[in-house]
Tab-separated table of C-alpha atoms in Angstrom:
chain	number	residue	atom	x	y	z
W	1	MET	CA	73.912	-32.943	-167.329
W	2	THR	CA	74.278	-30.792	-164.233
W	3	THR	CA	71.410	-29.673	-162.055
W	4	THR	CA	71.355	-27.267	-159.154
W	5	ASN	CA	69.102	-27.015	-156.175
W	6	LYS	CA	66.919	-23.978	-155.620
W	7	PRO	CA	67.953	-21.727	-152.738
W	8	LEU	CA	66.005	-22.266	-149.535
W	9	GLU	CA	65.163	-18.604	-148.954
W	10	ILE	CA	61.740	-18.013	-147.445
W	11	SER	CA	61.525	-14.319	-148.233
W	12	GLY	CA	65.002	-13.016	-148.787
W	13	ALA	CA	68.043	-11.689	-147.031
W	14	SER	CA	66.170	-10.112	-144.124
W	15	THR	CA	64.710	-13.500	-143.178
W	16	ASN	CA	68.160	-15.079	-143.299
W	17	ASP	CA	69.542	-12.251	-141.159
W	18	ALA	CA	66.762	-12.753	-138.598
W	19	LEU	CA	67.449	-16.503	-138.543
W	20	ILE	CA	71.172	-15.924	-138.039
W	21	ASP	CA	70.500	-13.416	-135.243
W	22	GLN	CA	68.147	-15.854	-133.532
W	23	LEU	CA	70.687	-18.690	-133.693
W	24	ARG	CA	73.515	-16.453	-132.480
W	25	ALA	CA	71.372	-15.533	-129.482
W	26	CYS	CA	71.383	-19.176	-128.391
W	27	LYS	CA	74.016	-19.442	-125.662
W	28	ASN	CA	74.142	-23.235	-125.246
W	29	SER	CA	73.132	-26.527	-126.839
W	30	ASP	CA	69.782	-26.644	-125.058
W	31	GLU	CA	68.793	-23.254	-126.463
W	32	ILE	CA	69.826	-24.300	-129.980
W	33	LEU	CA	67.753	-27.490	-129.723
W	34	LYS	CA	64.779	-25.597	-128.299
W	35	PHE	CA	64.954	-23.122	-131.192
W	36	GLU	CA	65.290	-25.979	-133.690
W	37	LYS	CA	62.156	-27.633	-132.323
W	38	TRP	CA	60.249	-24.351	-132.539
W	39	PHE	CA	61.563	-23.583	-136.051
W	40	ASN	CA	60.766	-27.036	-137.440
W	41	SER	CA	57.214	-26.977	-136.086
W	42	ASN	CA	56.288	-23.330	-136.815
W	43	ILE	CA	58.027	-22.307	-140.018
W	44	GLU	CA	56.581	-23.613	-143.261
W	45	SER	CA	59.831	-24.257	-145.059
W	46	ASP	CA	62.641	-26.744	-144.846
W	47	LYS	CA	64.091	-28.018	-141.608
W	48	LEU	CA	66.586	-25.884	-139.709
W	49	TYR	CA	69.570	-28.054	-140.613
W	50	LYS	CA	68.849	-27.497	-144.314
W	51	ARG	CA	68.650	-23.732	-143.776
W	52	ILE	CA	71.988	-23.806	-141.926
W	53	CYS	CA	73.547	-25.726	-144.832
W	54	GLU	CA	72.195	-23.141	-147.269
W	55	LEU	CA	73.634	-20.321	-145.138
W	56	LEU	CA	77.012	-22.074	-145.193
W	57	LYS	CA	76.827	-22.606	-148.952
W	58	ASN	CA	76.026	-18.932	-149.523
W	59	ARG	CA	78.796	-17.934	-147.094
W	60	SER	CA	76.298	-16.035	-144.961
W	61	ILE	CA	77.776	-17.556	-141.790
W	62	SER	CA	81.218	-18.762	-140.827
W	63	ARG	CA	82.182	-22.428	-141.061
W	64	ALA	CA	82.873	-22.470	-137.320
W	65	LEU	CA	79.443	-21.119	-136.433
W	66	GLY	CA	77.596	-23.373	-138.875
W	67	SER	CA	79.501	-26.450	-137.739
W	68	LYS	CA	78.724	-25.639	-134.090
W	69	TRP	CA	74.990	-25.483	-134.827
W	70	LEU	CA	74.987	-28.587	-137.048
W	71	LEU	CA	77.088	-30.594	-134.587
W	72	THR	CA	74.623	-29.785	-131.809
W	73	ILE	CA	71.690	-30.971	-133.939
W	74	ILE	CA	73.492	-34.130	-135.121
W	75	GLU	CA	74.678	-35.099	-131.633
W	76	ASP	CA	71.106	-34.734	-130.347
W	77	ARG	CA	69.852	-37.003	-133.147
W	78	GLU	CA	72.520	-39.602	-132.361
W	79	LYS	CA	71.656	-39.514	-128.659
W	80	THR	CA	67.958	-39.984	-129.470
W	81	ILE	CA	68.735	-42.933	-131.769
W	82	ASP	CA	71.000	-44.524	-129.151
W	83	ASN	CA	68.291	-44.169	-126.506
W	84	LEU	CA	65.730	-45.773	-128.811
W	85	SER	CA	68.012	-48.687	-129.679
W	86	ASP	CA	68.760	-49.343	-125.976
W	87	LYS	CA	65.097	-49.973	-125.230
């Protein structure tokens, strides 16, 4: 038996376009992480990394762009975990 996950669209293509525009406006890692923090605390949906994965799956963004955003988020998580384990 095969099951599929529901799409993570909040309210359609215009919301995805606005999200993509907002992420593209981020010029460096700090801006991406700042936007992620804002998104995760203010938007009542899934976390930003899940939305980026959905955009990649739907081919709404390029693999290079999606991997850049995800790599920034993952590296920040790893740095946070390393800092916690050093204490």
